[in-house]
mmCIF file of C-alpha atoms in Angstrom:
data_model
loop_
_atom_site.group_PDB
_atom_site.id
_atom_site.type_symbol
_atom_site.label_atom_id
_atom_site.label_comp_id
_atom_site.label_asym_id
_atom_site.label_seq_id
_atom_site.Cartn_x
_atom_site.Cartn_y
_atom_site.Cartn_z
ATOM 1 C CA MET X 211 0.000 0.000 0.000
ATOM 2 C CA ALA X 212 2.792 2.393 0.914
ATOM 3 C CA CYS X 213 4.497 1.647 -2.393
ATOM 4 C CA ASN X 214 1.310 2.351 -4.340
ATOM 5 C CA SER X 215 0.842 5.570 -2.404
ATOM 6 C CA ASN X 216 4.369 6.706 -3.217
ATOM 7 C CA VAL X 217 3.818 5.935 -6.897
ATOM 8 C CA ALA X 218 0.590 7.948 -6.889
ATOM 9 C CA MET X 219 2.326 10.855 -5.184
ATOM 10 C CA GLY X 220 5.116 10.731 -7.723
ATOM 11 C CA GLU X 221 2.662 10.678 -10.615
ATOM 12 C CA MET X 222 0.836 13.659 -9.129
ATOM 13 C CA LEU X 223 4.074 15.639 -8.928
ATOM 14 C CA VAL X 224 4.907 14.757 -12.528
ATOM 15 C CA LEU X 225 1.468 15.932 -13.637
ATOM 16 C CA LEU X 226 1.807 19.158 -11.647
ATOM 17 C CA GLY X 227 5.237 19.682 -13.144
ATOM 18 C CA LEU X 228 3.911 19.279 -16.680
ATOM 19 C CA ILE X 229 1.058 21.690 -15.993
ATOM 20 C CA ALA X 230 3.446 24.182 -14.402
ATOM 21 C CA GLY X 231 5.834 23.959 -17.343
ATOM 22 C CA ALA X 232 3.094 24.439 -19.920
ATOM 23 C CA THR X 233 1.659 27.383 -17.986
ATOM 24 C CA TRP X 234 5.048 29.063 -17.672
ATOM 25 C CA LEU X 235 5.696 28.614 -21.393
ATOM 26 C CA SER X 236 2.353 30.250 -22.139
ATOM 27 C CA TYR X 237 3.228 33.184 -19.864
ATOM 28 C CA ALA X 238 6.704 33.501 -21.378
ATOM 29 C CA ALA X 239 5.178 33.464 -24.872
ATOM 30 C CA PHE X 240 2.827 36.247 -23.785
ATOM 31 C CA ALA X 241 5.777 38.398 -22.651
ATOM 32 C CA TRP X 242 7.721 37.586 -25.818
ATOM 33 C CA ASN X 243 4.761 38.657 -27.953
ATOM 34 C CA VAL X 244 4.472 41.937 -26.060
ATOM 35 C CA GLY X 245 8.105 42.742 -26.781
ATOM 36 C CA ARG X 246 7.922 41.575 -30.402
ATOM 37 C CA ARG X 247 4.909 43.728 -31.187
ATOM 38 C CA LEU X 248 5.947 46.813 -29.310
ATOM 39 C CA LYS X 249 7.311 49.682 -31.330
ATOM 40 C CA ALA X 250 9.606 52.146 -29.642
ATOM 41 C CA ALA X 251 7.638 55.085 -28.301
ATOM 42 C CA ASP X 252 8.279 58.337 -30.123
ATOM 43 C CA ARG X 253 9.588 60.601 -27.374
ATOM 44 C CA SER X 254 10.605 63.447 -29.652
ATOM 45 C CA SER X 255 8.934 66.828 -29.397
ATOM 46 C CA LEU X 256 6.063 67.621 -31.707
ATOM 47 C CA PRO X 257 7.003 69.786 -34.691
ATOM 48 C CA VAL X 258 6.000 73.418 -34.498
ATOM 49 C CA GLY X 259 2.985 74.168 -36.657
ATOM 50 C CA ASN X 260 -0.766 73.942 -36.762
ATOM 51 C CA ILE X 261 -2.611 70.635 -36.643
ATOM 52 C CA SER X 262 -5.849 70.846 -38.581
ATOM 53 C CA GLY X 263 -9.094 69.473 -37.199
ATOM 54 C CA GLU X 264 -11.496 70.699 -34.550
ATOM 55 C CA LEU X 265 -11.855 68.508 -31.478
ATOM 56 C CA THR X 266 -14.589 68.082 -28.874
ATOM 57 C CA VAL X 267 -13.649 66.514 -25.540
ATOM 58 C CA LEU X 268 -16.407 64.527 -23.810
ATOM 59 C CA ILE X 269 -16.144 64.290 -20.013
ATOM 60 C CA PRO X 270 -18.755 62.057 -18.351
ATOM 61 C CA CYS X 271 -18.918 62.903 -14.644
ATOM 62 C CA HIS X 272 -20.376 61.169 -11.629
ATOM 63 C CA ASN X 273 -19.518 63.087 -8.444
ATOM 64 C CA GLU X 274 -16.298 64.630 -9.774
ATOM 65 C CA ALA X 275 -16.533 68.103 -8.206
ATOM 66 C CA LYS X 276 -13.026 67.889 -6.713
ATOM 67 C CA ALA X 277 -11.180 66.543 -9.748
ATOM 68 C CA LEU X 278 -13.034 68.275 -12.588
ATOM 69 C CA PRO X 279 -11.645 71.836 -12.141
ATOM 70 C CA HIS X 280 -8.062 70.577 -12.565
ATOM 71 C CA LEU X 281 -8.895 68.777 -15.816
ATOM 72 C CA LEU X 282 -10.819 71.759 -17.183
ATOM 73 C CA ASN X 283 -7.845 73.994 -16.441
ATOM 74 C CA ASP X 284 -5.597 71.582 -18.372
ATOM 75 C CA LEU X 285 -7.998 71.594 -21.327
ATOM 76 C CA HIS X 286 -8.241 75.390 -21.361
ATOM 77 C CA SER X 287 -4.421 75.454 -21.580
ATOM 78 C CA GLN X 288 -4.130 73.213 -24.653
ATOM 79 C CA SER X 289 -1.829 74.339 -27.466
ATOM 80 C CA HIS X 290 -4.540 73.154 -29.874
ATOM 81 C CA PRO X 291 -7.921 74.639 -28.843
ATOM 82 C CA VAL X 292 -10.628 72.150 -27.917
ATOM 83 C CA ARG X 293 -14.354 72.305 -27.342
ATOM 84 C CA ILE X 294 -15.423 70.862 -23.984
ATOM 85 C CA VAL X 295 -18.651 69.008 -23.205
ATOM 86 C CA VAL X 296 -19.242 67.965 -19.583
ATOM 87 C CA ILE X 297 -22.039 65.458 -19.030
ATOM 88 C CA ASN X 298 -23.469 65.140 -15.539
ATOM 89 C CA ASP X 299 -24.208 61.488 -14.760
ATOM 90 C CA ALA X 300 -26.570 61.843 -11.782
ATOM 91 C CA SER X 301 -23.984 63.571 -9.583
ATOM 92 C CA THR X 302 -25.021 64.465 -6.057
ATOM 93 C CA ASP X 303 -22.101 66.790 -5.311
ATOM 94 C CA GLY X 304 -21.063 70.083 -6.884
ATOM 95 C CA THR X 305 -20.031 68.700 -10.287
ATOM 96 C CA ARG X 306 -22.382 70.973 -12.228
ATOM 97 C CA ARG X 307 -21.264 74.045 -10.288
ATOM 98 C CA ALA X 308 -17.593 73.138 -10.837
ATOM 99 C CA ALA X 309 -18.124 72.984 -14.601
ATOM 100 C CA GLU X 310 -20.096 76.219 -14.730
ATOM 101 C CA ALA X 311 -17.479 78.003 -12.619
ATOM 102 C CA ALA X 312 -14.991 77.189 -15.396
ATOM 103 C CA GLY X 313 -17.345 78.574 -18.031
ATOM 104 C CA ILE X 314 -18.531 75.164 -19.267
ATOM 105 C CA THR X 315 -22.187 74.210 -19.580
ATOM 106 C CA CYS X 316 -22.899 70.917 -17.810
ATOM 107 C CA ILE X 317 -25.368 68.769 -19.769
ATOM 108 C CA PRO X 318 -27.504 66.279 -17.808
ATOM 109 C CA ALA X 319 -27.268 62.689 -19.022
ATOM 110 C CA GLU X 320 -30.477 61.332 -20.492
ATOM 111 C CA SER X 321 -30.346 58.323 -18.159
ATOM 112 C CA SER X 322 -28.036 56.847 -15.532
ATOM 113 C CA GLY X 323 -24.616 55.414 -16.371
ATOM 114 C CA LYS X 324 -21.409 56.381 -18.162
ATOM 115 C CA LYS X 325 -22.611 54.904 -21.478
ATOM 116 C CA SER X 326 -25.717 57.084 -21.407
ATOM 117 C CA ALA X 327 -23.600 60.105 -20.515
ATOM 118 C CA LEU X 328 -21.343 59.503 -23.518
ATOM 119 C CA ALA X 329 -24.318 58.939 -25.821
ATOM 120 C CA THR X 330 -25.830 62.194 -24.579
ATOM 121 C CA GLY X 331 -22.574 64.059 -25.095
ATOM 122 C CA PHE X 332 -22.130 62.567 -28.566
ATOM 123 C CA LYS X 333 -25.313 64.320 -29.693
ATOM 124 C CA HIS X 334 -23.614 67.645 -28.938
ATOM 125 C CA VAL X 335 -20.477 66.940 -30.983
ATOM 126 C CA LYS X 336 -20.264 69.170 -34.062
ATOM 127 C CA THR X 337 -16.563 68.704 -34.802
ATOM 128 C CA PRO X 338 -14.820 66.092 -36.998
ATOM 129 C CA TRP X 339 -12.965 64.663 -33.996
ATOM 130 C CA LEU X 340 -13.990 63.761 -30.464
ATOM 131 C CA ALA X 341 -12.064 62.529 -27.451
ATOM 132 C CA THR X 342 -13.202 60.825 -24.265
ATOM 133 C CA VAL X 343 -11.387 61.380 -20.984
ATOM 134 C CA ASP X 344 -12.132 60.608 -17.358
ATOM 135 C CA ALA X 345 -12.703 63.583 -15.087
ATOM 136 C CA ASP X 346 -9.938 62.567 -12.680
ATOM 137 C CA VAL X 347 -7.025 62.649 -15.164
ATOM 138 C CA ARG X 348 -4.426 65.354 -15.738
ATOM 139 C CA LEU X 349 -2.875 66.088 -19.111
ATOM 140 C CA GLY X 350 -0.174 68.242 -20.646
ATOM 141 C CA ALA X 351 -0.546 71.251 -22.924
ATOM 142 C CA ASP X 352 0.202 69.274 -26.119
ATOM 143 C CA TRP X 353 -2.147 66.371 -25.381
ATOM 144 C CA ALA X 354 -4.813 67.231 -27.988
ATOM 145 C CA ARG X 355 -2.235 68.233 -30.561
ATOM 146 C CA SER X 356 -0.334 64.969 -30.157
ATOM 147 C CA LEU X 357 -3.376 62.716 -30.561
ATOM 148 C CA LEU X 358 -4.704 64.708 -33.524
ATOM 149 C CA ALA X 359 -1.316 64.663 -35.253
ATOM 150 C CA THR X 360 -1.225 60.871 -34.990
ATOM 151 C CA ALA X 361 -4.808 60.516 -36.225
ATOM 152 C CA VAL X 362 -4.195 62.718 -39.262
ATOM 153 C CA ARG X 363 -0.815 61.167 -40.085
ATOM 154 C CA GLU X 364 -2.090 57.582 -39.808
ATOM 155 C CA ASN X 365 -5.579 58.242 -41.219
ATOM 156 C CA ALA X 366 -6.976 56.506 -38.133
ATOM 157 C CA ALA X 367 -10.542 56.151 -36.932
ATOM 158 C CA CYS X 368 -9.250 55.997 -33.365
ATOM 159 C CA VAL X 369 -6.056 56.921 -31.539
ATOM 160 C CA LEU X 370 -5.294 55.639 -28.056
ATOM 161 C CA GLY X 371 -2.948 57.388 -25.660
ATOM 162 C CA GLY X 372 -1.309 55.974 -22.576
ATOM 163 C CA VAL X 373 -2.690 56.264 -19.057
ATOM 164 C CA VAL X 374 -0.073 56.505 -16.312
ATOM 165 C CA ILE X 375 -0.524 56.215 -12.563
ATOM 166 C CA SER X 376 0.833 59.281 -10.795
ATOM 167 C CA ALA X 377 4.345 58.984 -9.365
ATOM 168 C CA GLU X 378 3.210 60.800 -6.229
ATOM 169 C CA PRO X 379 3.149 59.899 -3.439
ATOM 170 C CA SER X 380 6.253 57.770 -3.937
ATOM 171 C CA THR X 381 5.288 54.924 -1.619
ATOM 172 C CA GLY X 382 5.823 51.242 -2.299
ATOM 173 C CA TRP X 383 2.067 50.816 -2.744
ATOM 174 C CA HIS X 384 1.778 53.546 -5.361
ATOM 175 C CA ARG X 385 4.980 52.508 -7.143
ATOM 176 C CA PHE X 386 3.594 48.975 -7.470
ATOM 177 C CA GLN X 387 0.376 50.284 -9.013
ATOM 178 C CA ARG X 388 2.342 52.513 -11.368
ATOM 179 C CA LEU X 389 4.457 49.573 -12.551
ATOM 180 C CA GLU X 390 1.620 47.059 -12.802
ATOM 181 C CA PHE X 391 -0.620 49.456 -14.719
ATOM 182 C CA ALA X 392 2.269 50.298 -17.055
ATOM 183 C CA VAL X 393 2.743 46.575 -17.781
ATOM 184 C CA MET X 394 -0.919 46.269 -18.745
ATOM 185 C CA GLN X 395 -0.736 49.404 -20.888
ATOM 186 C CA THR X 396 2.379 48.037 -22.590
ATOM 187 C CA TRP X 397 0.497 44.864 -23.529
ATOM 188 C CA ILE X 398 -2.273 47.065 -24.941
ATOM 189 C CA ALA X 399 0.232 49.222 -26.848
ATOM 190 C CA GLY X 400 1.882 46.225 -28.477
ATOM 191 C CA GLY X 401 -1.430 44.638 -29.356
ATOM 192 C CA VAL X 402 -2.837 47.803 -30.904
ATOM 193 C CA GLN X 403 0.362 48.537 -32.830
ATOM 194 C CA SER X 404 0.352 45.028 -34.295
ATOM 195 C CA GLY X 405 -3.333 45.173 -35.198
ATOM 196 C CA ARG X 406 -4.060 42.128 -33.039
ATOM 197 C CA LEU X 407 -5.858 43.743 -30.141
ATOM 198 C CA ALA X 408 -8.757 46.167 -29.711
ATOM 199 C CA MET X 409 -8.272 47.401 -26.176
ATOM 200 C CA GLY X 410 -7.563 50.756 -24.626
ATOM 201 C CA SER X 411 -8.888 53.149 -22.037
ATOM 202 C CA GLY X 412 -11.847 55.485 -22.156
ATOM 203 C CA ALA X 413 -9.723 57.781 -20.022
ATOM 204 C CA ASN X 414 -7.649 58.726 -23.082
ATOM 205 C CA SER X 415 -9.133 57.992 -26.504
ATOM 206 C CA LEU X 416 -9.646 60.040 -29.661
ATOM 207 C CA TYR X 417 -12.114 59.119 -32.411
ATOM 208 C CA ALA X 418 -13.137 60.354 -35.823
ATOM 209 C CA THR X 419 -16.666 61.526 -35.051
ATOM 210 C CA ALA X 420 -18.059 59.845 -38.160
ATOM 211 C CA ASP X 421 -16.692 56.488 -36.957
ATOM 212 C CA TYR X 422 -17.586 56.681 -33.259
ATOM 213 C CA PRO X 423 -19.855 53.657 -32.547
ATOM 214 C CA ALA X 424 -22.230 55.332 -30.090
ATOM 215 C CA ASP X 425 -24.797 52.573 -30.625
ATOM 216 C CA ALA X 426 -22.341 49.796 -29.653
ATOM 217 C CA LEU X 427 -21.521 50.859 -26.076
ATOM 218 C CA GLN X 428 -23.816 48.276 -24.411
ATOM 219 C CA PRO X 429 -25.422 50.498 -21.742
ATOM 220 C CA GLU X 430 -26.478 47.454 -19.698
ATOM 221 C CA TRP X 431 -22.863 47.363 -18.445
ATOM 222 C CA ALA X 432 -21.946 50.024 -15.902
ATOM 223 C CA SER X 433 -18.561 50.576 -17.570
ATOM 224 C CA GLY X 434 -16.532 49.357 -20.526
ATOM 225 C CA ASP X 435 -17.359 52.019 -23.103
ATOM 226 C CA ASP X 436 -13.765 51.866 -24.341
ATOM 227 C CA ALA X 437 -13.714 48.094 -24.789
ATOM 228 C CA PHE X 438 -17.023 47.896 -26.633
ATOM 229 C CA ALA X 439 -16.332 50.923 -28.840
ATOM 230 C CA LEU X 440 -12.937 49.586 -29.891
ATOM 231 C CA LEU X 441 -14.299 46.107 -30.514
ATOM 232 C CA ALA X 442 -16.978 47.601 -32.791
ATOM 233 C CA LEU X 443 -14.332 49.577 -34.698
ATOM 234 C CA ARG X 444 -12.176 46.505 -35.117
ATOM 235 C CA GLN X 445 -15.120 44.453 -36.379
ATOM 236 C CA ALA X 446 -15.820 47.245 -38.885
ATOM 237 C CA ASP X 447 -12.166 47.044 -40.010
ATOM 238 C CA LYS X 448 -11.409 50.610 -38.914
ATOM 239 C CA ALA X 449 -7.835 51.708 -38.212
ATOM 240 C CA ILE X 450 -6.895 51.945 -34.519
ATOM 241 C CA GLN X 451 -3.528 53.510 -33.675
ATOM 242 C CA TRP X 452 -1.429 53.877 -30.543
ATOM 243 C CA CYS X 453 0.236 57.206 -29.730
ATOM 244 C CA GLY X 454 3.162 56.364 -27.485
ATOM 245 C CA GLY X 455 4.700 59.779 -26.965
ATOM 246 C CA PRO X 456 4.633 61.303 -23.471
ATOM 247 C CA ASP X 457 2.653 64.319 -24.697
ATOM 248 C CA ALA X 458 -0.279 62.017 -25.458
ATOM 249 C CA GLN X 459 -0.330 60.443 -22.003
ATOM 250 C CA VAL X 460 -2.712 61.317 -19.204
ATOM 251 C CA VAL X 461 -1.988 60.871 -15.505
ATOM 252 C CA THR X 462 -4.409 59.520 -12.933
ATOM 253 C CA SER X 463 -4.287 58.556 -9.268
ATOM 254 C CA GLY X 464 -3.879 55.021 -7.998
ATOM 255 C CA ALA X 465 -6.360 53.093 -5.874
ATOM 256 C CA PRO X 466 -6.296 53.943 -2.153
ATOM 257 C CA ASN X 467 -6.162 50.328 -0.941
ATOM 258 C CA TRP X 468 -6.183 46.673 -1.981
ATOM 259 C CA LYS X 469 -9.966 46.326 -1.885
ATOM 260 C CA ALA X 470 -10.475 49.241 -4.265
ATOM 261 C CA LEU X 471 -7.832 47.843 -6.622
ATOM 262 C CA TRP X 472 -9.380 44.357 -6.518
ATOM 263 C CA GLN X 473 -12.785 45.837 -7.309
ATOM 264 C CA GLN X 474 -11.371 47.759 -10.262
ATOM 265 C CA ARG X 475 -9.638 44.738 -11.772
ATOM 266 C CA ALA X 476 -12.627 42.469 -11.141
ATOM 267 C CA ARG X 477 -14.752 44.989 -13.026
ATOM 268 C CA TRP X 478 -12.356 44.910 -15.957
ATOM 269 C CA ALA X 479 -12.132 41.106 -15.891
ATOM 270 C CA SER X 480 -15.928 40.845 -15.978
ATOM 271 C CA LYS X 481 -15.889 42.234 -19.525
ATOM 272 C CA THR X 482 -13.348 39.832 -21.033
ATOM 273 C CA GLY X 483 -16.035 37.333 -22.048
ATOM 274 C CA ASP X 484 -17.339 39.850 -24.582
ATOM 275 C CA GLN X 485 -13.904 40.706 -25.961
ATOM 276 C CA ASP X 486 -11.713 39.272 -28.707
ATOM 277 C CA ALA X 487 -10.104 35.849 -28.386
ATOM 278 C CA GLU X 488 -6.673 37.236 -27.523
ATOM 279 C CA THR X 489 -8.004 39.268 -24.609
ATOM 280 C CA ARG X 490 -9.776 36.202 -23.226
ATOM 281 C CA ARG X 491 -6.681 34.048 -23.737
ATOM 282 C CA THR X 492 -4.476 36.593 -21.972
ATOM 283 C CA ALA X 493 -6.865 36.799 -19.014
ATOM 284 C CA LEU X 494 -6.820 33.001 -18.690
ATOM 285 C CA THR X 495 -3.014 32.906 -18.933
ATOM 286 C CA ILE X 496 -2.636 35.484 -16.159
ATOM 287 C CA ALA X 497 -5.118 33.586 -13.989
ATOM 288 C CA ALA X 498 -3.416 30.228 -14.636
ATOM 289 C CA VAL X 499 0.131 31.400 -13.956
ATOM 290 C CA HIS X 500 -0.997 32.664 -10.542
ATOM 291 C CA THR X 501 -3.018 29.523 -9.767
ATOM 292 C CA VAL X 502 -0.181 27.071 -10.417
ATOM 293 C CA PRO X 503 1.862 28.127 -7.332
ATOM 294 C CA VAL X 504 -1.147 27.364 -5.136
ATOM 295 C CA ALA X 505 -1.491 23.920 -6.723
ATOM 296 C CA LEU X 506 2.242 23.273 -6.316
ATOM 297 C CA ALA X 507 2.124 24.320 -2.657
ATOM 298 C CA ILE X 508 -0.780 21.934 -2.021
ATOM 299 C CA GLY X 509 1.083 19.178 -3.835
ATOM 300 C CA ALA X 510 4.197 19.799 -1.747
ATOM 301 C CA LEU X 511 2.183 19.608 1.474
ATOM 302 C CA ILE X 512 0.509 16.364 0.429
ATOM 303 C CA THR X 513 3.697 14.626 -0.681
ATOM 304 C CA ASP X 514 5.679 15.983 2.269
ATOM 305 C CA GLY X 515 8.915 15.923 0.302
ATOM 306 C CA THR X 516 11.569 18.278 -0.998
ATOM 307 C CA THR X 517 10.700 17.673 -4.657
ATOM 308 C CA GLY X 518 7.363 19.466 -4.428
ATOM 309 C CA TRP X 519 8.835 22.453 -2.622
ATOM 310 C CA GLY X 520 11.681 22.598 -5.118
ATOM 311 C CA MET X 521 9.177 22.698 -7.977
ATOM 312 C CA LEU X 522 7.322 25.537 -6.262
ATOM 313 C CA VAL X 523 10.463 27.610 -5.712
ATOM 314 C CA GLY X 524 11.605 26.953 -9.278
ATOM 315 C CA PHE X 525 8.273 27.999 -10.742
ATOM 316 C CA VAL X 526 8.100 31.187 -8.678
ATOM 317 C CA ALA X 527 11.647 32.103 -9.712
ATOM 318 C CA ALA X 528 10.962 31.366 -13.390
ATOM 319 C CA LYS X 529 7.769 33.420 -13.297
ATOM 320 C CA ALA X 530 9.636 36.311 -11.666
ATOM 321 C CA LEU X 531 12.023 36.377 -14.633
ATOM 322 C CA VAL X 532 9.069 36.874 -16.986
ATOM 323 C CA ASP X 533 7.592 39.515 -14.668
ATOM 324 C CA TRP X 534 10.865 41.428 -14.746
ATOM 325 C CA ARG X 535 10.982 41.218 -18.535
ATOM 326 C CA LEU X 536 7.527 42.806 -18.642
ATOM 327 C CA LEU X 537 8.681 45.490 -16.203
ATOM 328 C CA ALA X 538 11.627 46.291 -18.472
ATOM 329 C CA LEU X 539 9.323 46.656 -21.484
ATOM 330 C CA ALA X 540 6.921 48.864 -19.525
ATOM 331 C CA GLY X 541 9.753 51.018 -18.249
ATOM 332 C CA ARG X 542 11.013 51.563 -21.783
ATOM 333 C CA GLU X 543 7.563 52.366 -23.171
ATOM 334 C CA PHE X 544 6.550 54.812 -20.436
ATOM 335 C CA GLY X 545 9.909 56.046 -19.185
ATOM 336 C CA ILE X 546 9.368 54.610 -15.697
ATOM 337 C CA THR X 547 12.205 53.667 -13.380
ATOM 338 C CA TRP X 548 11.872 51.635 -10.200
ATOM 339 C CA HIS X 549 13.766 50.578 -7.103
ATOM 340 C CA ALA X 550 15.353 47.144 -6.836
ATOM 341 C CA GLY X 551 13.010 46.405 -3.947
ATOM 342 C CA ASP X 552 10.005 47.197 -6.135
ATOM 343 C CA ALA X 553 11.147 44.647 -8.709
ATOM 344 C CA ALA X 554 11.789 42.017 -6.024
ATOM 345 C CA LEU X 555 8.341 42.456 -4.472
ATOM 346 C CA PHE X 556 6.456 42.884 -7.739
ATOM 347 C CA PRO X 557 5.771 39.158 -8.429
ATOM 348 C CA PHE X 558 4.295 38.668 -4.957
ATOM 349 C CA ARG X 559 2.191 41.833 -5.001
ATOM 350 C CA TYR X 560 1.021 40.972 -8.502
ATOM 351 C CA ALA X 561 -0.114 37.556 -7.262
ATOM 352 C CA VAL X 562 -2.091 39.161 -4.428
ATOM 353 C CA LEU X 563 -3.716 41.495 -6.961
ATOM 354 C CA VAL X 564 -4.759 38.656 -9.279
ATOM 355 C CA TRP X 565 -6.017 36.415 -6.466
ATOM 356 C CA GLY X 566 -7.983 39.248 -4.884
ATOM 357 C CA ALA X 567 -9.525 40.370 -8.170
ATOM 358 C CA TRP X 568 -10.686 36.862 -9.039
ATOM 359 C CA TRP X 569 -12.083 36.397 -5.537
ATOM 360 C CA GLN X 570 -14.054 39.631 -5.886
ATOM 361 C CA LEU X 571 -15.313 38.498 -9.279
ATOM 362 C CA LEU X 572 -16.347 35.034 -8.075
ATOM 363 C CA ARG X 573 -18.099 36.233 -4.928
ATOM 364 C CA GLY X 574 -20.000 38.954 -6.794
ATOM 365 C CA GLY X 575 -20.816 42.410 -5.535
ATOM 366 C CA VAL X 576 -18.409 44.173 -7.904
ATOM 367 C CA GLN X 577 -19.208 47.874 -8.025
ATOM 368 C CA TRP X 578 -18.104 50.914 -9.956
ATOM 369 C CA LYS X 579 -18.628 54.339 -8.409
ATOM 370 C CA GLY X 580 -21.200 52.855 -6.067
ATOM 371 C CA ARG X 581 -23.093 51.085 -8.846
ATOM 372 C CA GLN X 582 -23.484 47.345 -9.088
ATOM 373 C CA ILE X 583 -21.816 45.690 -12.087
#
C-alpha cells in the first residue's frame, strides 16, 4: 500500500510539473509577444505648426466636483484649442457648479450610467474629432495636438494614448500600481500597434466623429465604453492607432487600498467574455500562472517531500524572470524607473492582486462608483 501511495504521489508531482511547465511557457510566450509587437515610443517633441481638425472633448462625470476643475484647467491650456462638453451622470455633489465656474455648460445625461452620458454628449459633438477622458485625469498642454497629429498622419478612426498612474506619493504601494498598470498598458500598446488587439482606455481615446460607434456601447454594463467601442471599430475594419509619446499620455491617481484595486480589476475582468479571443486568452493565462503556485504548494504539502517544494520555488523564480521582462518593457515604453526592492516584491504583489480580483469576481458584488456591475 505504501508503495502504491508513493507511486501515486510521484505521478501527481509529474502531472503538476507538466502543468506548471506548460503554464510558464504560455506566460513567457505572452511576454515575448508583447516585446515583439511593441514599437519604440516616439519621445521626440512635436514639430511646431498647426494641426488641422477641430476637437470636442467629452467628459462624463459622476460626483467629480473635486477633480473636474483641474482637468478643465488643463484643457483650457491646450496648445490646440478644444471644445469641452461635460455630461453630468446623476452627480449628487457640486459637479455641475464646478463645470459652470470654469465657463462650461454641464449637460444632464439622459439616463443613468457612463454609457448614457457619452451617448448624450455625442449628440452635442459638431466637430470632426472627439475625445473621451475621465474627469480625474491630468494632461499636458500638447495632449490634444499629439493625438490629432497621430490621427491625421495615420488616417486613423481611433487613436489611443497611454494612461499613467501618478508617481506621487512615492510609496511602495503607489509605485507597485504605477508599474503594474504600465505593464498592462504596454500589452495594450503592443497589441494595438500590431493590429491584433482592440483594447484601450476610455480615459484617453480620440475618435473620428463619423466612426464613433455610439450605438455599440452596451449600456447594460456600468462601464466598458472603451472596450465595446474599440471592438466595434475593429469588427468594422477601422484603423486603430497607438500614440506612445509622453505628450499624449494622461496621468491619474492610484487606488487607495487593496480592496479598491481588486474591485477595479474584477470589473475589468468581468468584460473579457465579450472581448476578442486574444483578450480572453491573456486573461486566462494570467489567472493560470498565478493559480499554479497554489497547486504546487498543495502538492508539496501532500507529498511531504523536498521535490514538491523545489518545484514551487523553481516555478516562482521562473515566473519572476518573466515579470521582470515585462517590467523592463513597460519602463522603456513609459519612461518609468523603479527601485530594486520594487522589482523584487512585484511578483508577490502581482499575485495578491490577481487572487484578490478573481475572488471579488467570483463572490459577486463588484461595483463601480457605487453602482453594481
